[in-house]
Amino acid sequence: MEITQELLSDIVSSALKRGATEAEVIALETTDFSVDVRLGEIETLEESASRGLGLRVIYEGRQASASTSDIQSKSLEKLVADAVEMARLTSVDEAAVLPSRADLAGSTEVDLQLYDETIAALPTERKIEMAKAGENAARSFDPRITNSEGARCSTTLGRMLLVTSSGFVGEYRGTHCGLMVAPIARDGEQMQVGGWGDRQRWINKLDSPEEIGHEAARRALRKLGAHKTHTQEVPIVFDAAASGELLDSFFDAVSGESVFRHASFLVGRLNEVIAAPMLTIIDDGRLQGAVGSRPFDSEGLPTRRTVVVEDGVLRSYLLNTYTARKLGLHSTANATRGLTGAPGVGATNFFIAPGKYAEDEMIASVKNGFYVTEMIGFGFNPVTGDYSRGAAGQWIENGRLTSPIEEVTIAGNFRDMLRGIEMIGNNLRFRGNLAAPSLKINKMMVSGE
Amino acid sequence: MISPLTYFTENFNLTVADIEKLLAVALSRGGDYADLYFEYAVLSNLSLEEQLIKSANRAITQGVGVRVISGERTGYAYCDEINPEAIRTAALTAAHIANSTGATTPINVTAGQHKHDLYPVAHPASEEPLERKIEMLNRADQAARAYDRRIREVQASVIDEFKVILIATSEGLLIGDVQPLVRMNVSCIADDDGNLQAGRTGGGGRAGLDIFVGQRTPDQLAINAARQAIVQLDAIEAPAGAMEVVLGPGWPGILLHEAVGHGLESDFNRKGTSAFSGLIGQKVASELCTIVDDGTIEGRRGSLNIDDEGNPTSRTVLIENGILRGYLQDHLSAKLTKAQLTGNGRRESYQCLPMPRMTNTFMLSGQDAPQDIIASVKRGLYAVNFGGGQVDITNGKFVFSGSEAYLIEDGKITAPVKGATLIGHGPTSLTKVTAVGHDLALDQGVGLCGKNGQSVPVGVGLPTIKISEMTVGGTKG
C-alpha cells in the first residue's frame, strides 16, 4: 500500500468515527544508505527503505498514541482501535490539544531547498569512493596515522506527511548526506583517535573528503603525548565543536519541556539578562537548504525564526503547543516527534550568532588556560545549571598552544559560564542542525592531578 | 507460551522452506555466511506527571533484517513487511556485498533448542490492563509527595517491551526467543524556597509487572527518587582534584561498563583500536578484581537466552584476579580471530547489524566490610548513584557522572556534594583498587547502553570498592 495524504485522511476520519475528539496522523518514509570503509576496504554496506505511521488522538481531553511499521489495512484498524481505547483511560489534560485552525495560519508552502536530486541519484560507487577518499586523505596525512576506525558515507532520502483533524494537510521531502572519518594516530604505546565529519542537505555544500580526512588526522595527531594537568581555575577557549556541545546542553534549559516542569535554571527568567551582552542565540527553521529547516513543525505549524537570547537577554523559550499552553505562551513551532508519543520540543537550526574574533586572537588573549576541543560524558544538570564533563585539548601558555591535555574535567555552573563569556569567534559553520563559533569563558575549574 | 517459529510462520504465512530459499538468495552472489533476523515487537509506555496520566503510547514494529558476510565485508538490508517477496528484495540487496556468481547451494535449517530459559513470564506487562499500571503510577506519585512536602514535581512511567525474534542462518541454525522487558522510572524535583534539585531512580528486568516487589515497589522507587532530590537540597560544591574514591554497591558498576567493558568488545580489539588491544594475559587491574559479563542470570535486564545471532549467552570472565582473560565476541569477530563465541552479538532491532555488546557486567565480591572501607579513607568521595558514562575506546579515557555522592572526612561520611564527573583511564584505573567489599549488588534494572547509534538494555553490578586515586571533577579546588 502507498502512503498518501488520502490514506492519512482516512485514518483521521476513522479515529473520529471511533469517538476521538481530535486526531493527528504522521507518516515517515526513509531510504537509508551507508557504506563503511576501513583500511581501504569496504567493511559494511547497508541499504534499506522503511516507513511507518503514527496516530495521536485526543478523546475529551485525554491523549494517547499508537504507531506501526505495518501499514496493511488490518494493522491500521488495530492502530486506530488501540489509540482510541488507550485515550479513554488517560487523564483529562487541558493543555493537550492540537493547534487550532487559527494557529495554523501562515504559509507552509515555501521552497526551503530541502531536497537534492543529486543525492537521490548518487551511485553506490560514488559513495564508496567518497568514504575511501576521506579515509585515505587521513591515512596519508602523516606517518603516525597507523590505524583507522574507518570512514562512513551515508545518505538519507526522507518524506514526512502530516494530516490533522483541525484541517492541516502537508508533506515535504528532504535529503541528507554525511561523511565521517576516524583515523588513529600512534606514538609509542599511546593511541589517539580523531573524528571529524560533515552533514548537509546538499552534496555540493559538503566539505570534500580530503578536507574532512585531513582535519580528522590533525585532531588525532595533536592528542599524541597528552597528559593530565594540575587542578586549577583558568580561562577556557572552546573550539567550535566543543562550543556546539555547550549549545546542545543550553538547548535543554530553554526547551519548554524542561521549563514547564521547573527542570531548568532558566525558569522565570524571560527578558532578564542571563549572559554576557555579546551573546545572541537563534533558532531558525527557515534557513535555505539547512539541515534543520522544515516548512512546518510536527504539529503543522509554520516554522519561524526565534531569537532565544538577544545581546545577553533571554527573549524566548522554544515551545510546542503543549508546553506553550502550560506556560501561557505561544508555540514557537518547535514541535518534533517520531511515530509514537506526544510531540516533544526540538531545535530546527539552532546557533550562536558569530562574533568578531578569529580563534587565534582568542587563544592569544589567554596567559594560562585551556583550549578544549573534545568533551565526553553527560555531566550537565539543567535543573541547577551545574556542569562537569571530561575534557581534552591543549594547554595555553602566554597566548600560545603548548602541550596536549587529557583525563581532566572542566566544571562550573551554566549561570556563571554564560555571564563569563568574554569573546565569541567569527567561525560559525553548520555541520548538522546546531552550530556555534569558538567561545572564550573567563574561568572554569579544571580538575586533574 | 508462544513458539517463535510458529508465531512467524502462522502470522505471516511463511514456511521453513521459504526461509531456506531466502537464505540461498542471500548467498546467491557468493558470500560465506548469511542470516535472517525476524522481529515483532510491541513497545508500550504509560506516564504520569502533575498527578495526571498524561500519555499512553503503543508502538508496533516488525521486520526482517538480512545479513550477508563475505570475508571481512558485510552487506545488510531490511524490510518492514514480513513476506517472502519483501525479504527476497532485501536479500538481493544484501547479497551485493559478495561478487562472485557461484552456483546457489541449497540450505537446510533445523529448529534448535534453548540452553536457557531465563525469563519465563506467564503475564507479560504488555498484556496487563492499563488500570494496573495506572495504579502503580499513582502509588509512586503519592509515595514521593508523602516523603517530603518539598517534593514539587513527580514524573513516573512504566515502559514495557514484548519482543518475538527468530534467527535463521546459512549454517543451519533456526532458533527464536520471546523477550519480555519492563522498567519503571520515577523522577522528582524538590523545591526549597527556589532551590530546585532533581532525583531519579528506576527498576525492572525481563519479567512481568510482578517484578515490582521488595525494593522495587512503586512506593520504594518513588521514595528513593524523592530522597535523592531532598539530599541534593543541602549539597555543597563537589571537590576538584585527584583523591580516594569509594563506590557504593550496585549501579556504580557503571564504572566497569565504561572503564573496561567497552574496551573488551572484540570488534575494537580485532581492529587494534582499543586501549586494551593485545593485553590478554597482562595485568590491567589489582589482584582484588575479578570481572565477568554474564548474560545468563535469571530475569535480569541484560540477560538473554540467545543473543541476536542465535547463539546461547554465557558467563565470560573478562578479568580474573587482575589479569585480562577474554573479550566479548560476536559471530564475525569470533570467526575472524578464531575465538570461541561468547553469545554477545546483539542488535537494537531488525534495522541494525549485530555487534559485540555487554550483557550484565559486574565485579565479584571481595573480603572487606563496606564500613571498614569507608573508615579507611581520610579525605575522599563516597559515590552511590550515577547518571550516564562514556568512554574513548582508543585512549581508554572514561567518565561517569555522579548524581549522589558524599564527602568522606576522617573515615566518616559527611556532607552531600553536587553532581560531578569522575574521569579515569581504563587499563590503569582498576590497578588502583585497594579494597573490595563482600557486598556485591546488581543494579535495579535500568541500564541502557549506546554504541554506534544502537541502544540495548544492559545490567551492571559492583560490591563497595575503594580506588586509591581518581580525578573528581568538582568545582572546589
mmCIF file with all atom_site columns, N, CA and C in Angstrom, chain A residues 85-103:
data_model
loop_
_atom_site.group_PDB
_atom_site.id
_atom_site.type_symbol
_atom_site.label_atom_id
_atom_site.label_alt_id
_atom_site.label_comp_id
_atom_site.label_asym_id
_atom_site.label_entity_id
_atom_site.label_seq_id
_atom_site.pdbx_PDB_ins_code
_atom_site.Cartn_x
_atom_site.Cartn_y
_atom_site.Cartn_z
_atom_site.occupancy
_atom_site.B_iso_or_equiv
_atom_site.pdbx_formal_charge
_atom_site.auth_seq_id
_atom_site.auth_comp_id
_atom_site.auth_asym_id
_atom_site.auth_atom_id
_atom_site.pdbx_PDB_model_num
ATOM 1  N N  . GLU A 1 85  ? -8.821  3.415  22.373 1.00 0.00 ? 85  GLU A N  1
ATOM 2  C CA . GLU A 1 85  ? -9.063  2.668  23.613 1.00 0.00 ? 85  GLU A CA 1
ATOM 3  C C  . GLU A 1 85  ? -8.165  3.186  24.739 1.00 0.00 ? 85  GLU A C  1
ATOM 4  N N  . MET A 1 86  ? -6.881  3.415  24.434 1.00 0.00 ? 86  MET A N  1
ATOM 5  C CA . MET A 1 86  ? -5.965  3.917  25.466 1.00 0.00 ? 86  MET A CA 1
ATOM 6  C C  . MET A 1 86  ? -6.359  5.315  25.926 1.00 0.00 ? 86  MET A C  1
ATOM 7  N N  . ALA A 1 87  ? -6.848  6.132  24.988 1.00 0.00 ? 87  ALA A N  1
ATOM 8  C CA . ALA A 1 87  ? -7.197  7.512  25.337 1.00 0.00 ? 87  ALA A CA 1
ATOM 9  C C  . ALA A 1 87  ? -8.373  7.572  26.307 1.00 0.00 ? 87  ALA A C  1
ATOM 10 N N  . ARG A 1 88  ? -9.169  6.537  26.362 1.00 0.00 ? 88  ARG A N  1
ATOM 11 C CA . ARG A 1 88  ? -10.287 6.546  27.299 1.00 0.00 ? 88  ARG A CA 1
ATOM 12 C C  . ARG A 1 88  ? -9.791  6.407  28.738 1.00 0.00 ? 88  ARG A C  1
ATOM 13 N N  . LEU A 1 89  ? -8.548  5.922  28.915 1.00 0.00 ? 89  LEU A N  1
ATOM 14 C CA . LEU A 1 89  ? -8.049  5.631  30.256 1.00 0.00 ? 89  LEU A CA 1
ATOM 15 C C  . LEU A 1 89  ? -7.076  6.664  30.801 1.00 0.00 ? 89  LEU A C  1
ATOM 16 N N  . THR A 1 90  ? -6.598  7.576  29.970 1.00 0.00 ? 90  THR A N  1
ATOM 17 C CA . THR A 1 90  ? -5.663  8.582  30.481 1.00 0.00 ? 90  THR A CA 1
ATOM 18 C C  . THR A 1 90  ? -6.461  9.714  31.130 1.00 0.00 ? 90  THR A C  1
ATOM 19 N N  . SER A 1 91  ? -5.737  10.669 31.742 1.00 0.00 ? 91  SER A N  1
ATOM 20 C CA . SER A 1 91  ? -6.403  11.752 32.482 1.00 0.00 ? 91  SER A CA 1
ATOM 21 C C  . SER A 1 91  ? -6.759  12.911 31.546 1.00 0.00 ? 91  SER A C  1
ATOM 22 N N  . VAL A 1 92  ? -7.747  13.675 31.950 1.00 0.00 ? 92  VAL A N  1
ATOM 23 C CA . VAL A 1 92  ? -8.082  14.899 31.215 1.00 0.00 ? 92  VAL A CA 1
ATOM 24 C C  . VAL A 1 92  ? -6.945  15.893 31.449 1.00 0.00 ? 92  VAL A C  1
ATOM 25 N N  . ASP A 1 93  ? -6.366  16.378 30.359 1.00 0.00 ? 93  ASP A N  1
ATOM 26 C CA . ASP A 1 93  ? -5.238  17.304 30.443 1.00 0.00 ? 93  ASP A CA 1
ATOM 27 C C  . ASP A 1 93  ? -5.584  18.490 29.542 1.00 0.00 ? 93  ASP A C  1
ATOM 28 N N  . GLU A 1 94  ? -5.916  19.609 30.164 1.00 0.00 ? 94  GLU A N  1
ATOM 29 C CA . GLU A 1 94  ? -6.428  20.766 29.408 1.00 0.00 ? 94  GLU A CA 1
ATOM 30 C C  . GLU A 1 94  ? -5.450  21.282 28.354 1.00 0.00 ? 94  GLU A C  1
ATOM 31 N N  . ALA A 1 95  ? -4.159  21.025 28.593 1.00 0.00 ? 95  ALA A N  1
ATOM 32 C CA . ALA A 1 95  ? -3.168  21.559 27.650 1.00 0.00 ? 95  ALA A CA 1
ATOM 33 C C  . ALA A 1 95  ? -2.975  20.650 26.437 1.00 0.00 ? 95  ALA A C  1
ATOM 34 N N  . ALA A 1 96  ? -3.542  19.448 26.502 1.00 0.00 ? 96  ALA A N  1
ATOM 35 C CA . ALA A 1 96  ? -3.355  18.502 25.395 1.00 0.00 ? 96  ALA A CA 1
ATOM 36 C C  . ALA A 1 96  ? -4.373  18.772 24.297 1.00 0.00 ? 96  ALA A C  1
ATOM 37 N N  . VAL A 1 97  ? -4.004  19.640 23.379 1.00 0.00 ? 97  VAL A N  1
ATOM 38 C CA . VAL A 1 97  ? -4.879  19.958 22.241 1.00 0.00 ? 97  VAL A CA 1
ATOM 39 C C  . VAL A 1 97  ? -4.022  20.017 20.982 1.00 0.00 ? 97  VAL A C  1
ATOM 40 N N  . LEU A 1 98  ? -4.673  19.886 19.853 1.00 0.00 ? 98  LEU A N  1
ATOM 41 C CA . LEU A 1 98  ? -3.956  20.120 18.594 1.00 0.00 ? 98  LEU A CA 1
ATOM 42 C C  . LEU A 1 98  ? -4.007  21.624 18.320 1.00 0.00 ? 98  LEU A C  1
ATOM 43 N N  . PRO A 1 99  ? -3.065  22.133 17.522 1.00 0.00 ? 99  PRO A N  1
ATOM 44 C CA . PRO A 1 99  ? -3.141  23.552 17.160 1.00 0.00 ? 99  PRO A CA 1
ATOM 45 C C  . PRO A 1 99  ? -4.487  23.837 16.485 1.00 0.00 ? 99  PRO A C  1
ATOM 46 N N  . SER A 1 100 ? -5.052  24.993 16.771 1.00 0.00 ? 100 SER A N  1
ATOM 47 C CA . SER A 1 100 ? -6.341  25.334 16.160 1.00 0.00 ? 100 SER A CA 1
ATOM 48 C C  . SER A 1 100 ? -6.118  25.807 14.723 1.00 0.00 ? 100 SER A C  1
ATOM 49 N N  . ARG A 1 101 ? -7.231  25.953 13.986 1.00 0.00 ? 101 ARG A N  1
ATOM 50 C CA . ARG A 1 101 ? -7.135  26.465 12.611 1.00 0.00 ? 101 ARG A CA 1
ATOM 51 C C  . ARG A 1 101 ? -6.444  27.822 12.579 1.00 0.00 ? 101 ARG A C  1
ATOM 52 N N  . ALA A 1 102 ? -6.752  28.661 13.593 1.00 0.00 ? 102 ALA A N  1
ATOM 53 C CA . ALA A 1 102 ? -6.151  30.000 13.627 1.00 0.00 ? 102 ALA A CA 1
ATOM 54 C C  . ALA A 1 102 ? -4.634  29.911 13.797 1.00 0.00 ? 102 ALA A C  1
ATOM 55 N N  . ASP A 1 103 ? -4.204  28.982 14.679 1.00 0.00 ? 103 ASP A N  1
ATOM 56 C CA . ASP A 1 103 ? -2.755  28.811 14.889 1.00 0.00 ? 103 ASP A CA 1
ATOM 57 C C  . ASP A 1 103 ? -2.056  28.383 13.599 1.00 0.00 ? 103 ASP A C  1
#
